[in-house]
Every structure is written in structure tokens, then in C-alpha cells.
Amino acid sequence: MSKKLIKRSGILLAVLLLVPLLLGPVGILLLPKDKLRDQLAEELARATGAEVELGKASVRLWPHLGLRLEGGTIAGTGPALERATGSENTLEDYRVELGDLDVEMALRPLLSKQVEVSEVSITGPLLEFAWDGGSLSARDYQLTLSGLALSMEATQAGVSPSGGGESAPGDLIPEDLRLDFAGQVALLNLQKVDYDEVEFSGDLDARLLTVTALTCRRAGGHLAAEGEIDFERDPHGELDFQAQVEGVPAVSLLQPWAPDLGQRLTGDLQGEISGTCNLKDAETVLASLSLNGSLGCGEGELRAADWLEEVLPYLGSRRDLVNISFRGLEHDFRVDEGKYHLEHLVIDGLDTHWTGSGWIGLDGTLDAGLKVKLPAGFTPDLGNWSFLAETLRDEDGRVNLGLKLSGKTAKPRVGVDFR
């Protein structure tokens, strides 16, 4: 969920957090509050190319040196940010509405050009980011950073692009930067999909971003994950994660990523997924994506009438069997080399029992085999092969048919495999 935000807005977030720290905290103490607010707004606007309006600003000395902003708006575009920073990005526009920004830091380390921040707390009603091909918004957000330490000399050293004119996120992270983070969002919308009650925590150390816990709710179900993004090994980020799904309606989980399947499957999903990928761009993600896991659900239905249209002539009066009502569905899977591999698929239908394996290509191709046990006593119409029907019946009186699916997932070719 976080890779797009990190990729598209790393520069902006770094500027937002570091500009107030690097303006010269001792000098800030001597500025009138209005001038302090105006200088902060001017520096942020200069560093980002955005339109900046800040509310009341104040400084405190006790019990720690602190800077506080009450309210404000930062609104900008990707091209303006690129001109200000000299680093390419694919942002279209963004908007940050601040409630409060509170920075608490240690004064002594500043004398040796070290920044040590006890805590940074940011709250606000809205964050919005839009980039080429995506969007993210967060309503009623809260972010806390603690234990932040870095060298001021490192922050002034500039960005060293990893190649070409565009800086990778890892290039923007000072080598000696370390911090802990925690936050929550009442409503997160990623790629037009809503996630409620989002909570997360973790740390950044030696360019390794570790998310120790990430939880949220989706359509009444629960999602949890943990993982890490290594910016040292790959400046664009190398993701390694594990996730759990519990009680999420199939349509809510699958619709954004596999809409055709999401529209066909009803039932609440549960399972576990782990995987890795490189985050340079969408093409790299798909090429490097490797997943393993298992998913299943209890009672539900798989509406497969158009998938199995070529089987309908065999079913005679039981054409309803292609819409599979089931007591349970489960399967193991793995994703690699651009294919979703089905393993140990089992559908315990009310009238039928299905098993299968094969693969579905991320490009929409398909090659899978299914075996179905038809209702006891039912004889399919096999045409010229009808004489085989009784030889396909098991000891429970159920005819076992083998089906072969190939071609395109939108309208696969289906044949009966008499082997």
C-alpha cells in the first residue's frame, strides 16, 4: 500500500519535516511569531514550489526546545516540485491540510551539527496525492516520529541520483538517518478503494524501512501486514512482506486487482500471503513479483456460467450447475514469472465437488485443468461419448468429468478431458 506514496512524494515529505529543523533553531527563538510563520512558509514554498499558508507559529524552551504550527495548507504540483528540487517525479498534484505540527528537539546536539528530535507529531484533516495512474487520500490522519537523529551536514550534501535525471527514494534518505514512526488514519483511499481504521508502526534505520505492524478494516473484514523496504540494496526499494486476510468479502478484496473474478465470487475470504518485488515502476513490480499463500472462504457462490458455456450442452436439465454454490473453497497459490499458479484448488459444492490446478497469466491467458464430481445419479449428455458415462461414475454414483480450460480468461476454451 505504501510503495506509491514513498515513490511519488519522498522529496515532499522530507522537505516538510526537515525545513523547520534546519532554519536555525537558535535564531528562530529571536523572531516574532508572525515573522517566524512567514519565514517557514517562504522556505517551504521555495523548497517545494507549492502554495503554502501556515497558521499560528510558536516556539517553546521548556522542558525541551520545540516548534509548533497550528493549521495550514500546502498545495502543489509535480512539475513545480520538480523545478524546485531538480529531481524528476510523476506526481500530478498534492494537497496537505495541517491541523498541528509539533517538533520537539534537543538543543545541545545542534552545537555539533547534529539533529536529535525527541518527537515530531503531525495531525490533520486531509492528505491528497495524485500521480500518473494512481491516487491516495487520507482523512483524519496522525503521524508521530520519534528518536529521529541525523547529521545536518548529511542533509546539506544534496541528492545523488542513482541513474538518469530521476532520483530514487533511497537517494533521498541520508545514510545516518534513523527514526521510529507510528500513525493512524480514519479513512484511507488508495486507488479508489477505501480502508478504514488504518494503524501502522515501524522504524527507518540504515535505509531499511521496517513496518512492524499494519492493520486496517475493509468492508467489515480485517487486514494485517508486516514487512520491510530495503533502499540500501535497491535505491528504488525492494519490498518483502507478509499479510493476513480475515473475513473480507471477496468482491471487496479482489475487485481492485482482479475485477473479473471479484464480480463472480461471493463469500468472505481468509488466508495468508507473503511476497517480494522491486518497486522501481509498475513494469518492474510485475516482472519481479513473487507471491506465495493460501486463500479460502466458507459458504458462497462462483458464478461461472459464461466461463463454462461450452460445457452447458453436456449438463442437459442441470445447467444451473455452472453457477457453483459451495460450502467451502480453498486453494494454495504462487505468483512468479507473470503467472498466478493455482495449486490444490478445492470447491466443496452443494451439488458438485471440484478440484483443480493450473495457471492464470497476468496478461489474461489461461491454462488449467479441473475435475468435477457431478450430483449422484445424474448422467451428463456426452453425445457420441455417452457410452463412457457409466465408466466415469465412482462408487458414490457420481460421474467424474475432467475439464481443460485454455485461451483467454475473459472467454476461455473449455473441453472435456476423457483421459
Short mmCIF file of C-alpha atoms in Angstrom, two decimals, residues 124-127 138-142 184-187:
data_model
loop_
_atom_site.label_atom_id
_atom_site.label_comp_id
_atom_site.label_asym_id
_atom_site.label_seq_id
_atom_site.Cartn_x
_atom_site.Cartn_y
_atom_site.Cartn_z
CA GLY A 124 -4.60 16.99 10.10
CA PRO A 125 -7.89 16.51 8.31
CA LEU A 126 -6.64 15.64 4.82
CA LEU A 127 -3.74 14.42 2.68
CA ALA A 138 -6.06 10.13 3.95
CA ARG A 139 -8.72 11.70 6.14
CA ASP A 140 -8.17 12.47 9.82
CA TYR A 141 -4.54 11.38 9.93
CA GLN A 142 -1.98 11.35 12.72
CA GLN A 184 -3.26 6.13 12.16
CA VAL A 185 -5.76 7.20 9.51
CA ALA A 186 -9.52 7.17 9.95
CA LEU A 187 -10.17 6.62 6.23
#
